[in-house]
PDB file of C-alpha atoms in Angstrom:
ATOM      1  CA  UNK A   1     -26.679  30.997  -7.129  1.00 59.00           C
ATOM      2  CA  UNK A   2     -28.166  30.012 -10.646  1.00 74.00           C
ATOM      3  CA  UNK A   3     -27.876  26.321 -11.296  1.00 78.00           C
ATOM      4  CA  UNK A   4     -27.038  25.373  -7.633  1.00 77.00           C
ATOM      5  CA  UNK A   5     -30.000  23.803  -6.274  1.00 73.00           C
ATOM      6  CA  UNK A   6     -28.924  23.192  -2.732  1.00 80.00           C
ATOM      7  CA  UNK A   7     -26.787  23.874   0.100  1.00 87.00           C
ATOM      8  CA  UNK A   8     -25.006  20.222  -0.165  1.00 90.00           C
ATOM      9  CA  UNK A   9     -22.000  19.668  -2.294  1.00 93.00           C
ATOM     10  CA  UNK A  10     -20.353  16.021  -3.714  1.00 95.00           C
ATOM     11  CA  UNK A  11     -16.955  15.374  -4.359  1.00 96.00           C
ATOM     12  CA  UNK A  12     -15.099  12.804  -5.526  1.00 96.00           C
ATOM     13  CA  UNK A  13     -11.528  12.194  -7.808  1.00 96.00           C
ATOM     14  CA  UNK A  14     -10.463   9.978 -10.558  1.00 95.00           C
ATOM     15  CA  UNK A  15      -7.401   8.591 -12.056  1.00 96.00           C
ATOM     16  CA  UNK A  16      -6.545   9.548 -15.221  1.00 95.00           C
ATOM     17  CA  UNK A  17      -3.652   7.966 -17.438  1.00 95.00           C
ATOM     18  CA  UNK A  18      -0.843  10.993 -17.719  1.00 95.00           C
ATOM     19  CA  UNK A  19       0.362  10.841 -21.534  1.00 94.00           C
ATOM     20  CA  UNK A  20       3.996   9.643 -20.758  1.00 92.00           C
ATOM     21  CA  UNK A  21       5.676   6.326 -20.674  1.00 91.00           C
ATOM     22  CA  UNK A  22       6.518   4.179 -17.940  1.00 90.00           C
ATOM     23  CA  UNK A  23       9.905   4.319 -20.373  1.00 90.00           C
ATOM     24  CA  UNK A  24      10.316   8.103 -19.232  1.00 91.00           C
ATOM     25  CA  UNK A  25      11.217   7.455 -15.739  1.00 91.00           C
ATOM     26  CA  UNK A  26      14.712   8.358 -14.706  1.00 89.00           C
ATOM     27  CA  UNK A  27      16.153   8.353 -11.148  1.00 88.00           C
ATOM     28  CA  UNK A  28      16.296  11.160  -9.143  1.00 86.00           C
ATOM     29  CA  UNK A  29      20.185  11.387  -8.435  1.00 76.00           C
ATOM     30  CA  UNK A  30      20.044  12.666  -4.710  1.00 65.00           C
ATOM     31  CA  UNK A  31      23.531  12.134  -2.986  1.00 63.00           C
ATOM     32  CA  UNK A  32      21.646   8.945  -1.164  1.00 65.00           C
ATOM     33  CA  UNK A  33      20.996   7.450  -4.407  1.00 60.00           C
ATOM     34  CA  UNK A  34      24.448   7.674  -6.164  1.00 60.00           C
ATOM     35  CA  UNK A  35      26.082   6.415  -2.929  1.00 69.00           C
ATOM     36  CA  UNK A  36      23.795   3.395  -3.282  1.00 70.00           C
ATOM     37  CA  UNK A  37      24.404   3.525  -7.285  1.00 66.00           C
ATOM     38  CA  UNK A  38      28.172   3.117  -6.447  1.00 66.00           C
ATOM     39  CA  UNK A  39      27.230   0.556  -3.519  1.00 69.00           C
ATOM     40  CA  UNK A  40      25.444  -1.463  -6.003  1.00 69.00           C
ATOM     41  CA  UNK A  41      28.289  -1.397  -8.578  1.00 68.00           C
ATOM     42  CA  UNK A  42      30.398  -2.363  -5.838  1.00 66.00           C
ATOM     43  CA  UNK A  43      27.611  -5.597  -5.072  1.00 65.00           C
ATOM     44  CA  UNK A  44      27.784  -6.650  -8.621  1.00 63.00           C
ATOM     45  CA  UNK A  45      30.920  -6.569  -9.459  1.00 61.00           C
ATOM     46  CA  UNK A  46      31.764  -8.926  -6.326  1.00 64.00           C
ATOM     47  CA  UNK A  47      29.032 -11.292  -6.569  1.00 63.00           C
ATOM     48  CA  UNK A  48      28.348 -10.898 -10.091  1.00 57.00           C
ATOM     49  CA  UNK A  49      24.863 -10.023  -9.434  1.00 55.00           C
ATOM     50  CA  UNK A  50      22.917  -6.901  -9.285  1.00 55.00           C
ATOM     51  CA  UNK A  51      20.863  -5.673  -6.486  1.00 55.00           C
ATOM     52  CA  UNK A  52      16.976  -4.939  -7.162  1.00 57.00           C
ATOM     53  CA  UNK A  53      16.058  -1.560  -7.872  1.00 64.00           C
ATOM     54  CA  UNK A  54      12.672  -0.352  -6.756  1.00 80.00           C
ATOM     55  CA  UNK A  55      10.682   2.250  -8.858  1.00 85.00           C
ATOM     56  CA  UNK A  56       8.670   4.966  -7.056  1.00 87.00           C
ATOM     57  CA  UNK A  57       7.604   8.256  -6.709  1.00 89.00           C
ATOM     58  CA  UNK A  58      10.509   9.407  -4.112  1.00 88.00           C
ATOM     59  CA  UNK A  59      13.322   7.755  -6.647  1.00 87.00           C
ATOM     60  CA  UNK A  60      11.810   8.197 -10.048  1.00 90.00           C
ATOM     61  CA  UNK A  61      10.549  10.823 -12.264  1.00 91.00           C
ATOM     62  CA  UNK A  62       8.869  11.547 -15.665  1.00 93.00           C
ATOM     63  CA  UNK A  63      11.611  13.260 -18.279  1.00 93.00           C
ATOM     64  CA  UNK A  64       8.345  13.846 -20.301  1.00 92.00           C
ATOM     65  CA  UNK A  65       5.846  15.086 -17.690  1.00 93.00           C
ATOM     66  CA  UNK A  66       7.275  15.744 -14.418  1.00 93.00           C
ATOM     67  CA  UNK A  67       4.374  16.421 -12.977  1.00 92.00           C
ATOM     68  CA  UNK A  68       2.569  13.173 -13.303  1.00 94.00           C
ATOM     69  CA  UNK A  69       3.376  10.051 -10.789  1.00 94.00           C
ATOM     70  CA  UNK A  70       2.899   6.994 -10.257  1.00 94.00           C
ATOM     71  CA  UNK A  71      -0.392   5.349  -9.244  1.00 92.00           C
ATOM     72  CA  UNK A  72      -2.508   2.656  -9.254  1.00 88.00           C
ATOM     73  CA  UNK A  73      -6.211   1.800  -8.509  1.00 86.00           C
ATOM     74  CA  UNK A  74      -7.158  -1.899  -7.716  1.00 88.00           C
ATOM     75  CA  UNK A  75      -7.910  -3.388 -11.548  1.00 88.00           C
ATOM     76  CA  UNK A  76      -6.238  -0.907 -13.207  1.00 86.00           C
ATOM     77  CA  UNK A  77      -2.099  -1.055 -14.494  1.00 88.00           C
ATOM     78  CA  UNK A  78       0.736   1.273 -12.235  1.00 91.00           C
ATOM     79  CA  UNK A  79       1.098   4.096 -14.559  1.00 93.00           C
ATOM     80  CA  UNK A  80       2.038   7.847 -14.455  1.00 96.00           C
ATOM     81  CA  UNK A  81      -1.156   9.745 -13.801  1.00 96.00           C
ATOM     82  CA  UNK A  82      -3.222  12.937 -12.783  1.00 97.00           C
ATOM     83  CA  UNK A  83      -5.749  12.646  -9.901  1.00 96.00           C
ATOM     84  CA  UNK A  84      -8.982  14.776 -10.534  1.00 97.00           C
ATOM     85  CA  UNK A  85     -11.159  16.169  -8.114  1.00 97.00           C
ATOM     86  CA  UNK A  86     -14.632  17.434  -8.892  1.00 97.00           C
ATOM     87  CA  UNK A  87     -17.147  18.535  -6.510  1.00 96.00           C
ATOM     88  CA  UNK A  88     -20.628  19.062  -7.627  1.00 95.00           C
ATOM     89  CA  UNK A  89     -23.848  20.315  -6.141  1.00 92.00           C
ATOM     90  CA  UNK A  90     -25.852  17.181  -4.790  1.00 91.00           C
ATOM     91  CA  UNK A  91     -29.601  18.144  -6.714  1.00 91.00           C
ATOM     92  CA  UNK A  92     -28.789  19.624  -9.735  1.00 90.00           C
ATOM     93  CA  UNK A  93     -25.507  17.695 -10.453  1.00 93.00           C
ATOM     94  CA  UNK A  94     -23.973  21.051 -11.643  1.00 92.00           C
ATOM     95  CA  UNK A  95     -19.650  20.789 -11.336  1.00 94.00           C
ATOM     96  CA  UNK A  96     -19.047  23.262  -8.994  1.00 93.00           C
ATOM     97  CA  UNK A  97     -14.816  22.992  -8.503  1.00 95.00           C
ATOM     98  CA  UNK A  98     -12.428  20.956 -10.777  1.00 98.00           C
ATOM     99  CA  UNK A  99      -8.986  20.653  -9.254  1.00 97.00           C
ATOM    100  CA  UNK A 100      -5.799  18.695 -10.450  1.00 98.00           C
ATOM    101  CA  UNK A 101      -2.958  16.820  -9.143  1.00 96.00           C
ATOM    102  CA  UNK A 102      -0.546  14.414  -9.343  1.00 95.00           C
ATOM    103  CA  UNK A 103      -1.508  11.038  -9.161  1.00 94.00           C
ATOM    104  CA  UNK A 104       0.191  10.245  -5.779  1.00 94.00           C
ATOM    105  CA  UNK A 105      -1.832  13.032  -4.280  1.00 94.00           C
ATOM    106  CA  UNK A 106      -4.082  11.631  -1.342  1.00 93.00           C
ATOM    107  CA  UNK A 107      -7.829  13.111  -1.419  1.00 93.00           C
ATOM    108  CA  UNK A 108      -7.366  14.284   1.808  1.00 93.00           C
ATOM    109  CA  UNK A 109      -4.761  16.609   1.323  1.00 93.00           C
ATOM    110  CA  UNK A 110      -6.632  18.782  -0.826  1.00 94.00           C
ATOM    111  CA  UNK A 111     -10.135  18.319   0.408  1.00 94.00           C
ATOM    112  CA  UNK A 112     -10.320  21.036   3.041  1.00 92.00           C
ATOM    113  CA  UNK A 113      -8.164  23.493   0.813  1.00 94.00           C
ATOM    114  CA  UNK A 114     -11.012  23.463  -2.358  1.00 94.00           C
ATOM    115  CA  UNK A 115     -14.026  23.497   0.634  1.00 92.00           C
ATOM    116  CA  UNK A 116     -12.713  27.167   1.598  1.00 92.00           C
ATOM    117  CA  UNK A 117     -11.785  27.507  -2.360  1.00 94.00           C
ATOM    118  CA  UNK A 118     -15.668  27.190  -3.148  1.00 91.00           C
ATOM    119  CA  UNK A 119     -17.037  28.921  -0.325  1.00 89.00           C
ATOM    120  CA  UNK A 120     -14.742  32.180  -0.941  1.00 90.00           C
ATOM    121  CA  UNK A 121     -15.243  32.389  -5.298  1.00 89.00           C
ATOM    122  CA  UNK A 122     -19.031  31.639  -4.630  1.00 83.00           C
ATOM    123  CA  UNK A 123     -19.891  32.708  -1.044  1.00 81.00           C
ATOM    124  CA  UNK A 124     -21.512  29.653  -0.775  1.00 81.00           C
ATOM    125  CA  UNK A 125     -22.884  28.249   2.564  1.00 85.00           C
ATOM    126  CA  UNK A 126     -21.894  24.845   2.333  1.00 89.00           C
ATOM    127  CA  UNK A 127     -23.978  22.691   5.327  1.00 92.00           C
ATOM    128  CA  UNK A 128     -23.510  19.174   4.159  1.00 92.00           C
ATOM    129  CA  UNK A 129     -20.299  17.753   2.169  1.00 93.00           C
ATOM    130  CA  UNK A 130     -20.411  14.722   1.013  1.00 93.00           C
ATOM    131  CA  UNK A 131     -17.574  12.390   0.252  1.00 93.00           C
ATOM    132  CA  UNK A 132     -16.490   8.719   0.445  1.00 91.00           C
ATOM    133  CA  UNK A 133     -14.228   7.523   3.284  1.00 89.00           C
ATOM    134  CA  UNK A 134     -10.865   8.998   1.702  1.00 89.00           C
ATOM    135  CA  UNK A 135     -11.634  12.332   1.949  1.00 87.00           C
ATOM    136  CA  UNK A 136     -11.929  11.937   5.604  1.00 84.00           C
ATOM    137  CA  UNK A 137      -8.605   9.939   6.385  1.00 77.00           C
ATOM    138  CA  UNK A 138      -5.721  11.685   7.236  1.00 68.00           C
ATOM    139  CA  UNK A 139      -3.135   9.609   4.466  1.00 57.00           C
TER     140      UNK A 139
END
């Protein structure tokens, strides 16, 4: 195959900032969330104080980028991101898939998908894949 040098492939993913605002976030009005909207009111307006409100990925979106979410990586700020995931050959070092998702997207759930992905556009034979431990859990 060319540049590939061996029959054992790499992969890992990265975090990259999404160019939106944590500002951008809106709720997402499900019929849940405006009972609990009105259920809130209801709270503050009898005890004078509001309720905490939670920000996440199941109750806020981007108005900018709805396709980013929220994550964070230990050291680095919560912010709307991407999640990349590159595999490369193990010798030569040559990028052999580049996939992207959102942020909140688990390794695992796209690890087995881009395996059959590179096998089938480069009838490869892959015999060793190589990953660190969060390709293999099942989050």
């Amino acid at each position: 195959h060319g540049l590939l040098e061996s029959n054992s492939m790499m992969t890992d993913s990265t975090l990259i900032k999404a160019n939106a605002s944590l500002n951008s976030l809106t709720p997402i009005e499900t019929k849940a969330a405006l009972s609990d909207k009105v259920a809130r009111k209801r709270v503050k307006n009898k005890l004078g104080l509001p309720q905490s409100r939670t920000i996440s990925n199941s109750t806020h979106i981007s108005k900018t980028d709805k396709d980013s979410s929220l994550a964070k990586k230990e050291g680095s700020p919560r912010e709307l991101k991407y999640k990349i995931h590159n595999s490369i050959d193990a010798l030569s070092r040559v990028i052999i898939d580049t996939h992207v998702t959102s942020g909140k997207t688990h390794d695992s759930q796209v690890y087995i998908e881009r395996l059959n992905h590179i096998r089938g556009k480069y009838t490869l034979t892959i015999k060793e894949a190589i990953a660190d431990r969060a390709y293999g859990s099942r989050a």
